[in-house]
Coordinates of C-alpha atoms and ligand atoms in Angstrom, one line a residue:
X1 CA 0.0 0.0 0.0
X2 CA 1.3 3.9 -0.8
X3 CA 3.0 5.4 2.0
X4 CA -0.3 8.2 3.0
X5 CA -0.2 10.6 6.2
X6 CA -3.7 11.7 7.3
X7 CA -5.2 14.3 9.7
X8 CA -8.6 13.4 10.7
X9 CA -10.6 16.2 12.5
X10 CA -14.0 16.6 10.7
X11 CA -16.3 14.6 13.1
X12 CA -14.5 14.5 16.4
X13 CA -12.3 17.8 17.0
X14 CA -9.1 16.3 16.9
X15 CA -6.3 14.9 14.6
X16 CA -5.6 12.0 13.9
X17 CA -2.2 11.1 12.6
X18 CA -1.1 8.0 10.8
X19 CA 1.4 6.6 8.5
X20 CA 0.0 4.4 6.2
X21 CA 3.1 2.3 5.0
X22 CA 4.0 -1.5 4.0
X23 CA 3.0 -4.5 2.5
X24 CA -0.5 -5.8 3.4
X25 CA -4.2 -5.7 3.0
X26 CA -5.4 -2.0 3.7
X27 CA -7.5 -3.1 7.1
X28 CA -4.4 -4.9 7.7
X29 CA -2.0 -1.6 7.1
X30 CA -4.7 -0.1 9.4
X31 CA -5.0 -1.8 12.2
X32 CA -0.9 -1.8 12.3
X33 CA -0.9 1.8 11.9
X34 CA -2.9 2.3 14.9
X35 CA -1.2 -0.5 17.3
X36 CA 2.1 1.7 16.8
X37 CA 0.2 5.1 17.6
X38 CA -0.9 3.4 20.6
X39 CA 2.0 1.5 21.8
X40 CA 4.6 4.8 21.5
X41 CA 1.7 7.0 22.9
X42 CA 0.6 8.9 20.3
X43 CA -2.7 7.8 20.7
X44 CA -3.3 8.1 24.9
X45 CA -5.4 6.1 27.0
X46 CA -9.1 7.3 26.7
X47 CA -8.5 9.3 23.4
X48 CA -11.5 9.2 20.9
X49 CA -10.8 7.9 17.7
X50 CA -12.4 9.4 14.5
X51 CA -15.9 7.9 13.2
X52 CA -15.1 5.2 10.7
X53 CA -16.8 7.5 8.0
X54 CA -14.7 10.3 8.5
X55 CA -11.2 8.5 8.6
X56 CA -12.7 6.3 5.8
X57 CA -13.0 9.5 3.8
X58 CA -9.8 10.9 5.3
X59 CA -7.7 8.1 4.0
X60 CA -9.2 7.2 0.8
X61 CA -10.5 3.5 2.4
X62 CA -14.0 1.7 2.5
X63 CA -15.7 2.8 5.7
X64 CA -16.3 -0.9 6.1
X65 CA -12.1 -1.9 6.4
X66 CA -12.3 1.1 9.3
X67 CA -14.7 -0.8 10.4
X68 CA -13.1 -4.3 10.3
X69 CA -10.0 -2.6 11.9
X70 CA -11.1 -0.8 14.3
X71 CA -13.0 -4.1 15.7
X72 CA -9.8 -6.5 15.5
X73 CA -8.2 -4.1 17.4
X74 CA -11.0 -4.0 20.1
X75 CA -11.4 -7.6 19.8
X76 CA -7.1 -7.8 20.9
X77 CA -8.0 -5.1 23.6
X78 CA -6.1 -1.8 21.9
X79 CA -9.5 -0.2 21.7
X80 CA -12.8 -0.2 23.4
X81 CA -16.5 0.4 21.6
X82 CA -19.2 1.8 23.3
X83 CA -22.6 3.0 22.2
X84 CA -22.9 6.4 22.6
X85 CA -19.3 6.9 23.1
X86 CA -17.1 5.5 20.1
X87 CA -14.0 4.3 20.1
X88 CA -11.7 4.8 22.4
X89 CA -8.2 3.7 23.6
X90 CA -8.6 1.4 26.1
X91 CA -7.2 2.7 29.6
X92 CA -5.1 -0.4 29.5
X93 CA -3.2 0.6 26.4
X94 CA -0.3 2.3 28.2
X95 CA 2.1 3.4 25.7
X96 CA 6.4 1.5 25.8
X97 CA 8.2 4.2 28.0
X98 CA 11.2 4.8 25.7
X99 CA 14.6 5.4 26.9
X100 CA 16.5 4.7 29.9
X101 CA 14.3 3.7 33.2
X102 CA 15.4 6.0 36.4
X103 CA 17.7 4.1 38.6
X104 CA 16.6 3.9 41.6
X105 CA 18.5 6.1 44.8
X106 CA 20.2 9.0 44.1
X107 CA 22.9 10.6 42.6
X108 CA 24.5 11.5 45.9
X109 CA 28.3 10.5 45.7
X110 CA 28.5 12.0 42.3
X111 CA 30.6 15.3 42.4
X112 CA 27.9 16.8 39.9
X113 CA 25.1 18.9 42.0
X114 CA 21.8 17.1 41.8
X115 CA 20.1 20.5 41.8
X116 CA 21.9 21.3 38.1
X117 CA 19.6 18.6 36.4
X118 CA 15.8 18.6 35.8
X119 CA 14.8 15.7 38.1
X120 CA 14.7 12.4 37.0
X121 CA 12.8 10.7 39.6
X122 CA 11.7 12.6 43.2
X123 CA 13.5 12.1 46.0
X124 CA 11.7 11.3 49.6
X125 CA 13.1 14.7 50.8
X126 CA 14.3 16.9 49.0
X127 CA 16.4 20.1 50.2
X128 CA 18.5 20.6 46.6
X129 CA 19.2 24.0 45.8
X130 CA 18.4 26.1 43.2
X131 CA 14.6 25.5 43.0
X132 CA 12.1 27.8 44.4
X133 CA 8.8 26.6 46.2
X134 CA 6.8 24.9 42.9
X135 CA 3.9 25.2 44.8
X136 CA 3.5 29.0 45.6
X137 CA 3.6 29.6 42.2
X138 CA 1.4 32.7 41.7
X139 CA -1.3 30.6 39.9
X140 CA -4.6 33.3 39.4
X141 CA -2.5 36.4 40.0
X142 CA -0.5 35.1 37.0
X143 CA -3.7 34.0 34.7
X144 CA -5.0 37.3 35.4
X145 CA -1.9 39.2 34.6
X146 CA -1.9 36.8 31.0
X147 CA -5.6 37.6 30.5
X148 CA -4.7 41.5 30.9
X149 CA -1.5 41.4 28.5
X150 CA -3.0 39.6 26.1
X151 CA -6.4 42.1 25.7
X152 CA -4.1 45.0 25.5
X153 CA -1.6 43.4 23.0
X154 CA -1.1 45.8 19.8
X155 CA -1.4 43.3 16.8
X156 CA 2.5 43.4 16.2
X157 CA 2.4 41.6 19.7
X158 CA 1.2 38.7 17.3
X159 CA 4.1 38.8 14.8
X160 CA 7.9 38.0 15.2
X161 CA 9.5 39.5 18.1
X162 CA 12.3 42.5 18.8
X163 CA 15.8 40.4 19.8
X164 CA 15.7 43.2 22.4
X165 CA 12.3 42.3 24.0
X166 CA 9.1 43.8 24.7
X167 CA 9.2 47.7 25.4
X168 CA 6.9 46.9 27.8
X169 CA 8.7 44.5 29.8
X170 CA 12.0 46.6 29.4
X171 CA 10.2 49.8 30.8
X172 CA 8.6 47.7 33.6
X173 CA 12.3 46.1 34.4
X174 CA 13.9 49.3 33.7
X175 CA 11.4 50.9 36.9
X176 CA 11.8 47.7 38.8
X177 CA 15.5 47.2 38.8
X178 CA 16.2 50.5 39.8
X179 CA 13.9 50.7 42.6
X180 CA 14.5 47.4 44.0
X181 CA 18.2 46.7 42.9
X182 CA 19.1 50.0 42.6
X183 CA 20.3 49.2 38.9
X184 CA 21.3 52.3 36.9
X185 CA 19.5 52.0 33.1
X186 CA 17.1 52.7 30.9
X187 CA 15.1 50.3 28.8
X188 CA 17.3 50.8 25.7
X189 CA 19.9 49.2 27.8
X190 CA 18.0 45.9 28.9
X191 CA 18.1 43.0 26.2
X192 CA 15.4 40.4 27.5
X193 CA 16.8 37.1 27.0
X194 CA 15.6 33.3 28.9
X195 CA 17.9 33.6 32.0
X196 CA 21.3 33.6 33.3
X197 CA 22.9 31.0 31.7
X198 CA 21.1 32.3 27.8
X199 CA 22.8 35.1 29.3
X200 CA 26.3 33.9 29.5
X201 CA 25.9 32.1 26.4
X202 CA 25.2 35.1 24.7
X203 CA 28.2 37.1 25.8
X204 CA 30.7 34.3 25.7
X205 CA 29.4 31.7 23.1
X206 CA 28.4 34.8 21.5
X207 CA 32.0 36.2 21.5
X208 CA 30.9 39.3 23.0
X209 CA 33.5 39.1 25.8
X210 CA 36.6 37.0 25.1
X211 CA 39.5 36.0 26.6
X212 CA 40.0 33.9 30.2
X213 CA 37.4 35.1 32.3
X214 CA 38.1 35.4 36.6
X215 CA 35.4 33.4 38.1
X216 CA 34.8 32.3 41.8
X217 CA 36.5 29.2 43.1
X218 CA 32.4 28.1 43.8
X219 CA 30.1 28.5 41.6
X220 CA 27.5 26.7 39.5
X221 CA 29.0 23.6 37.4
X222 CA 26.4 24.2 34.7
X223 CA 27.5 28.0 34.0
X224 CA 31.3 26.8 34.3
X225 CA 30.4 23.9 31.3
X226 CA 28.9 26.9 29.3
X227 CA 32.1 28.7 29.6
X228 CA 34.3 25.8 28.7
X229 CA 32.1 24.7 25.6
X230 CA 32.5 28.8 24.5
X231 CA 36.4 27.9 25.1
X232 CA 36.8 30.7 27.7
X233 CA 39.0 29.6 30.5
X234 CA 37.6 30.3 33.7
X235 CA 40.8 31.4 36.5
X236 CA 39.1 30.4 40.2
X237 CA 39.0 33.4 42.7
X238 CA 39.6 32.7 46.2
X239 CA 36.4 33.0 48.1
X240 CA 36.1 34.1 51.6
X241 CA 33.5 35.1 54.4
X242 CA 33.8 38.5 52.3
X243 CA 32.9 37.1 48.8
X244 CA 35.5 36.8 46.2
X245 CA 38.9 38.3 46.5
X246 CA 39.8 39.5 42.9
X247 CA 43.8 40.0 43.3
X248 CA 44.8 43.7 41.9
X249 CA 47.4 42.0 40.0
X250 CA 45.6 39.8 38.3
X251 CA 46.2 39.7 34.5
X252 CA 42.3 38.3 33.9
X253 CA 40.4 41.8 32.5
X254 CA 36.7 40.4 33.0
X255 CA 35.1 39.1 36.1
X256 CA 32.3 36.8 36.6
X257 CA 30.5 37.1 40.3
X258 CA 27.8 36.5 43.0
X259 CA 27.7 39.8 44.5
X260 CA 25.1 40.2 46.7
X261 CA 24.6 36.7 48.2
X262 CA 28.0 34.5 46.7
X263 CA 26.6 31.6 44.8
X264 CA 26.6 29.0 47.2
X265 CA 28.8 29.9 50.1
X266 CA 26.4 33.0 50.6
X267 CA 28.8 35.4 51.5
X268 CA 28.0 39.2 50.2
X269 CA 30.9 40.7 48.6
X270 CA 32.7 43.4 51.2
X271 CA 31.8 47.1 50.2
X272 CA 35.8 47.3 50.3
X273 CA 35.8 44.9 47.6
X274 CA 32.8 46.0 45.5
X275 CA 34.3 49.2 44.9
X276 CA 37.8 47.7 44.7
X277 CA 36.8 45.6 41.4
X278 CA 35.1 48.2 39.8
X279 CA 38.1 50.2 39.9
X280 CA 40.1 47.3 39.0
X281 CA 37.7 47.0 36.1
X282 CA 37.5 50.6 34.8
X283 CA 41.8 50.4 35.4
X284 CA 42.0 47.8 33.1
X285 CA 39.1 48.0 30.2
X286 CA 37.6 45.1 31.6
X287 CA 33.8 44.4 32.8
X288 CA 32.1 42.6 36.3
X289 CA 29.4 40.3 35.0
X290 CA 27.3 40.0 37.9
X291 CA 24.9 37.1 38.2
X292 CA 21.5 39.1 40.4
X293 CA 20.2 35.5 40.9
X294 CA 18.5 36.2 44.1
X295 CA 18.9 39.8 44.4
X296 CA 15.3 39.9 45.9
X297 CA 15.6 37.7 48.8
X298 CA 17.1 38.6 51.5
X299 CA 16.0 38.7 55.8
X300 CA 17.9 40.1 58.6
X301 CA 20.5 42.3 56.4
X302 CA 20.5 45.4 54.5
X303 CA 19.5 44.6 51.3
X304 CA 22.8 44.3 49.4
X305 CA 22.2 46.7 45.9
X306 CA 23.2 45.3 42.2
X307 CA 27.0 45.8 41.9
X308 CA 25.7 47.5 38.5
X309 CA 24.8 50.5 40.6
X310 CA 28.7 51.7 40.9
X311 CA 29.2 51.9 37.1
X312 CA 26.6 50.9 34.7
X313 CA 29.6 51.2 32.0
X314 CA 31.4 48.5 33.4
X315 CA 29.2 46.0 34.8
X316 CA 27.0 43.9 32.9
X317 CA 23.9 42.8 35.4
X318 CA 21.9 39.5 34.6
X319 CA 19.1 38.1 36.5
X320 CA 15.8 36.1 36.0
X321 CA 12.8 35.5 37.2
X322 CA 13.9 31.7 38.2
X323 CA 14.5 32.1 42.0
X324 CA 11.4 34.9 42.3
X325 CA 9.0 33.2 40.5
X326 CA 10.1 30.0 38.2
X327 CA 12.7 28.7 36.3
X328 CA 10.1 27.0 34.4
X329 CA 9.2 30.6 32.5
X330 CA 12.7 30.8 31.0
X331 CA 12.4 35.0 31.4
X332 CA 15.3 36.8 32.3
X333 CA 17.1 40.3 31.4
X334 CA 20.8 41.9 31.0
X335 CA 21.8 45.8 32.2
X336 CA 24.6 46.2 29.5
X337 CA 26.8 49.1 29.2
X338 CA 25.7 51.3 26.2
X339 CA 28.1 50.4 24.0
X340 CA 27.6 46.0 24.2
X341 CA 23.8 46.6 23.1
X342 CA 24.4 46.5 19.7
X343 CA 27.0 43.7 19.9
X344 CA 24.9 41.8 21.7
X345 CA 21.6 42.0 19.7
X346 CA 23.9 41.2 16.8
X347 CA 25.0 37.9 18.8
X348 CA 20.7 37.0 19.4
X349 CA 20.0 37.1 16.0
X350 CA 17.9 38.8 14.3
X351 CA 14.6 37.5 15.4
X352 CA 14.1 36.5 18.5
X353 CA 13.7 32.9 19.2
X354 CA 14.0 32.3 23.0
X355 CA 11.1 34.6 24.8
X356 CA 8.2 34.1 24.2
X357 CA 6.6 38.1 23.8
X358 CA 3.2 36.6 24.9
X359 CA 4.7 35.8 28.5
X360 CA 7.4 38.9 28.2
X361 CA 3.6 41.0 28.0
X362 CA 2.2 38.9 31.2
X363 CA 5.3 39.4 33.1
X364 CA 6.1 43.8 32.2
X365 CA 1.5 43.7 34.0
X366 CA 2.8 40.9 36.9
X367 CA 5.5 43.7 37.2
X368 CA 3.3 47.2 36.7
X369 CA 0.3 45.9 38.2
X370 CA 2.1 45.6 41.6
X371 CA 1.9 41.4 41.5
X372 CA 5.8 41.0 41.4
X373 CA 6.5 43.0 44.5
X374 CA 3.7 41.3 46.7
X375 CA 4.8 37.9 45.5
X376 CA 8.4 38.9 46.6
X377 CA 7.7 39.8 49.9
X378 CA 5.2 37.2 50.4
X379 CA 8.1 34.6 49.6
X380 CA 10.3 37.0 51.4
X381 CA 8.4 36.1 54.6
X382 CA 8.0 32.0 53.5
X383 CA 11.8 31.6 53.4
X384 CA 12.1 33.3 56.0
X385 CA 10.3 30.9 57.9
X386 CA 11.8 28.0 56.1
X387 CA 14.9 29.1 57.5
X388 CA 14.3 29.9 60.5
X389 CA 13.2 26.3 61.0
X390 CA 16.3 24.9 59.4
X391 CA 18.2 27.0 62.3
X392 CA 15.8 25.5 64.7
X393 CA 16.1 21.8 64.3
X394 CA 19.8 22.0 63.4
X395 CA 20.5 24.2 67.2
X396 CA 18.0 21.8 68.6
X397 CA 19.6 18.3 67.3
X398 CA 23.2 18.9 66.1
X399 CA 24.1 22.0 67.5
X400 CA 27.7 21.5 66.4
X401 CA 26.8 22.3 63.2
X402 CA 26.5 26.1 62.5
X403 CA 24.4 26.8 59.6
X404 CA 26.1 29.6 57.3
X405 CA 25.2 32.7 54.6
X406 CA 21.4 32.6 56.1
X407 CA 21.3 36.0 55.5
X408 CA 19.8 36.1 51.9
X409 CA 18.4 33.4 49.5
X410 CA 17.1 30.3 49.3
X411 CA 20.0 27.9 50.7
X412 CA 22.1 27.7 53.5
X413 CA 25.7 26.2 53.6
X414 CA 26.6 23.7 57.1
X415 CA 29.8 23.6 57.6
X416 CA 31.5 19.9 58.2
X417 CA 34.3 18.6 59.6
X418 CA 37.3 18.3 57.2
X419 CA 37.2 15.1 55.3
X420 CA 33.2 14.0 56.4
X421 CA 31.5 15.8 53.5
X422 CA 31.4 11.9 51.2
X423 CA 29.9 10.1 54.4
X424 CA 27.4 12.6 55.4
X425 CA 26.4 12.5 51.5
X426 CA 25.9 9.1 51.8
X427 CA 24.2 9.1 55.0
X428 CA 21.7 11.2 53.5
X429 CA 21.0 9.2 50.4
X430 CA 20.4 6.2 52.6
X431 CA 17.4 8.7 54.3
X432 CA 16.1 9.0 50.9
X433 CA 17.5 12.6 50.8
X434 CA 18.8 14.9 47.9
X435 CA 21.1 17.5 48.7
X436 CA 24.7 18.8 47.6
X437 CA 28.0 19.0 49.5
X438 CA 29.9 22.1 48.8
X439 CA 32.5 19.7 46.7
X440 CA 30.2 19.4 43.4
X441 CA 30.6 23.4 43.2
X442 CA 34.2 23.7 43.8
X443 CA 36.1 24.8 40.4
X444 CA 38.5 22.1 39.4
X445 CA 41.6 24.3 39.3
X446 CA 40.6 26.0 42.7
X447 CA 43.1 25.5 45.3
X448 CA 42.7 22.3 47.8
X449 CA 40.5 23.4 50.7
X450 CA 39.3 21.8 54.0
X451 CA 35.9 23.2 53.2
X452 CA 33.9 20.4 53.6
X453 CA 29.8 21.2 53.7
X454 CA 26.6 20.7 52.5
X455 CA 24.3 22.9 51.0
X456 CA 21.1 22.8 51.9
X457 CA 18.2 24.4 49.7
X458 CA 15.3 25.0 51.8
X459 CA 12.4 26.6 49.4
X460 CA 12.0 23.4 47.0
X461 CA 10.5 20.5 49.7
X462 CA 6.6 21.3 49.5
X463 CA 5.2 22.5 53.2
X464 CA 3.9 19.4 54.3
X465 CA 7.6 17.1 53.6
X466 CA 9.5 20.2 55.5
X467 CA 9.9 18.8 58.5
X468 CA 10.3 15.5 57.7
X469 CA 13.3 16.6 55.3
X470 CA 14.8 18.8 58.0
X471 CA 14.2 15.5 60.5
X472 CA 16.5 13.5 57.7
X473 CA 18.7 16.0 57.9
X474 CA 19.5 16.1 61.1
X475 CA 20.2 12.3 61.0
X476 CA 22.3 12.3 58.4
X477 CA 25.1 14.9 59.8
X478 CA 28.2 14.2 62.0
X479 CA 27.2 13.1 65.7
X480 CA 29.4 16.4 67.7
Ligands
PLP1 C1 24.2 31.1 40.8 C2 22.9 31.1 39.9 N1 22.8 32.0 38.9 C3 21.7 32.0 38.2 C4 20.7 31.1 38.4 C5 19.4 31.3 37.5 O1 19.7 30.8 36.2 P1 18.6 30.9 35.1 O2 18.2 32.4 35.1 O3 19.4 30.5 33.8 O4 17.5 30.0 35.4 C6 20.8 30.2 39.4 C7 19.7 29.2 39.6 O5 18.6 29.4 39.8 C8 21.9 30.1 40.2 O6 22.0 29.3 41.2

């Protein structure tokens, strides 16, 4: 039989796709066509299948071989007939899971942060960071915000989108940024791109910086293996209960860093030291790149301001809406200097092809409409209280262990004795727990150090595992 693709819709409101290939009778080329869109789960469990009269006309066939087909494969259980209701797939149907089960247990031992990856398979606890709390998600405020943008969209809205982003979005990050982060810019100056790490891909995969970039000695693995695939060799900083210390004599022009809570010891960088690189910077032609990943949350500090603040010509600010409200909407922005706009709207293309304008429009009303600033501090207060419990159990059960950088974010770091961070891993992956030692974020030319720790993430476990995470915790550490 000819090879024929079909989309059915007429009768039942949906498509209906099938490859009609290889040797047989036509009921017989069918009914195979069907078992395959069932067994790899194109066709679900429960879905309707078209009316034998409108696939029959669809695919050029006798209604009655539709017929014949569609009851041999009810008759070996891939569909079900009912009157009044059609054809379906039967519930039993479940499609062949392709690719590589999940292995049970976890990842724990392996020097590569469980946090970097989506996850695989859910832990029992989970206190990874680098995931805000999935569940406060700002569900209706966000649908209404979406429903807003959307009526008030100007037709181009509906066309290809500006590289640079949404005015609107720019203007509302523009007002945003400077009031909260006390970022120095204008909207011309913000190119909207899908987060941090788009970000560094776009100024170092891009080419827009080159040369060996001075990065700290922690950091995220997954923004380190963007730098190496973009060839750019990354120099570890020392890092300190001051942030990074970036050495005057240092030959490295550009710097990337953490600082307002340093990404994960949680140090903020020393106001000695913030003005000391951005002299270092404008000494040398160079430019701070300063990751603003959770700028917003911070509890009993002053709130540390963007770095970007001291001179908006030589620091580049990036930041996303991951930690505040999702890394699931893929939105974030850069502050550039004036003269990297151009450069790096040449290095996006000329359409762009990462944010979506639909959500850029829902997030510039979350932002103008006052949403963004009551979801912030309502989180503010949440962590808060996630944290403060942390503190709690650990002073209450292992009060040996001193939990550190609580000021600001989302994650704590507890300090371990030298050489115990690979046993209290393991510990915790026999409680069925998910968590990082400080090891997995260590830069592979940094310096040995007796640092040993864990870091602990404490927005991600939902309300009701909290406790029983922070009980497994507890467990799992050193006895004092
Ligand atoms: C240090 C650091 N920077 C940035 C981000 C955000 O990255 P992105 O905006 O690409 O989601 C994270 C994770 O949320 C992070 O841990």
């Amino acid at each position: 039989m000819a090879e024929s693709w079909v989309n059915s819709a007429q009768r039942i409101g949906v498509d209906l796709h099938l490859e009609l290939s290889g040797a047989g009778s036509r009921r017989a080329v069918l009914g195979r066509a069907l078992r395959d869109a069932v067994r790899d789960g194109r066709l679900a469990p429960g879905t309707r299948l078209p009316a034998y009269r409108s696939l029959a006309a669809d695919l050029g066939l006798a209604r009655n071989t539709v017929a014949e087909a569609y009851a041999e494969l009810v008759a070996e259980g891939w569909l079900t007939a009912r009157q009044g209701s059609g054809t379906r797939v039967a519930q039993r149907a479940e499609p062949v899971v392709r690719g590589r089960e999940p292995r049970p247990g976890l990842r724990q031992t392996s020097t590569r942060p469980t946090s970097d990856a989506a996850p695989r398979h859910d832990p029992r606890h989970d206190l990874r960071q680098g995931r805000p709390d999935a569940a406060s998600f700002p569900r209706a405020a966000w649908l209404s915000a979406a429903r807003r943008a959307l009526n008030a969209a100007p037709h181009e809205a509906f066309g290809p989108g500006d590289p640079q982003g949404r005015i609107e979005l720019r203007r509302a990050l523009a007002d945003y940024l400077a009031r909260a982060r006390g970022v120095r810019t204008t909207p011309e100056r913000i190119v909207v791109c899908s987060g941090v790490a788009h970000a560094l891909r776009l100024l170092f995969a891009g080419g827009v910086l080159r040369g060996p970039l001075a990065v700290e000695a922690y950091g995220l693995p997954f923004h380190r293996s963007i730098l190496a695939a973009a060839a750019i060799r990354t120099v570890p900083l020392e890092v300190d209960d001051h942030g990074a210390r970036v050495p005057e004599a240092a030959s490295v022009r550009n710097v990337l860093l953490t600082p307002a809570h340093q990404f994960p010891t949680g140090a903020a960088l020393h106001p000695e030291r913030r003005a000391a690189v951005v002299d270092r910077a404008r000494a040398r032609d160079g430019l701070v790149v300063e990751d603003d990943y959770d700028g917003d949350f911070r509890y009993d500090r002053e709130p540390v301001g963007a770095l970007q603040g001291l001179d908006p010509e030589r620091v580049v600010q990036l930041g996303s809406v991951s930690k505040s409200l999702t890394p699931a909407l893929r939105l974030g922005w850069m502050v550039l200097p004036e003269h990297l706009v151009d450069v790096v709207l040449a290095a996006k293309g000329e359409r762009e092809a990462w944010a979506s304008a639909l959500d850029q429009l829902t997030l510039a009303d979350f932002i103008d409409s006052g949403h963004y600033d009551r979801h912030v501090r309502r989180m503010r207060q949440h962590y808060r209280g996630r944290r403060d419990r942390l503190v709690a159990a650990l002073a209450a059960h292992v009060p040996h262990v001193v939990p550190t950088g609580i000021a600001a974010g989302l994650h704590a770091v507890l300090r371990l004795p030298p050489g115990s961070e690979r046993r209290t891993l393991e510990a915790a992956a026999r409680q069925g727990l998910a968590l990082d030692g400080l090891a997995a974020f260590r830069h592979p030319d940094a310096a040995p150090t007796a640092a040993d720790g864990l870091v602990v993430g404490y927005a991600a476990a939902p309300d009701h595992a909290y406790g029983a995470a922070l009980e497994a915790l507890c467990r799992a550490l050193p006895p004092g």
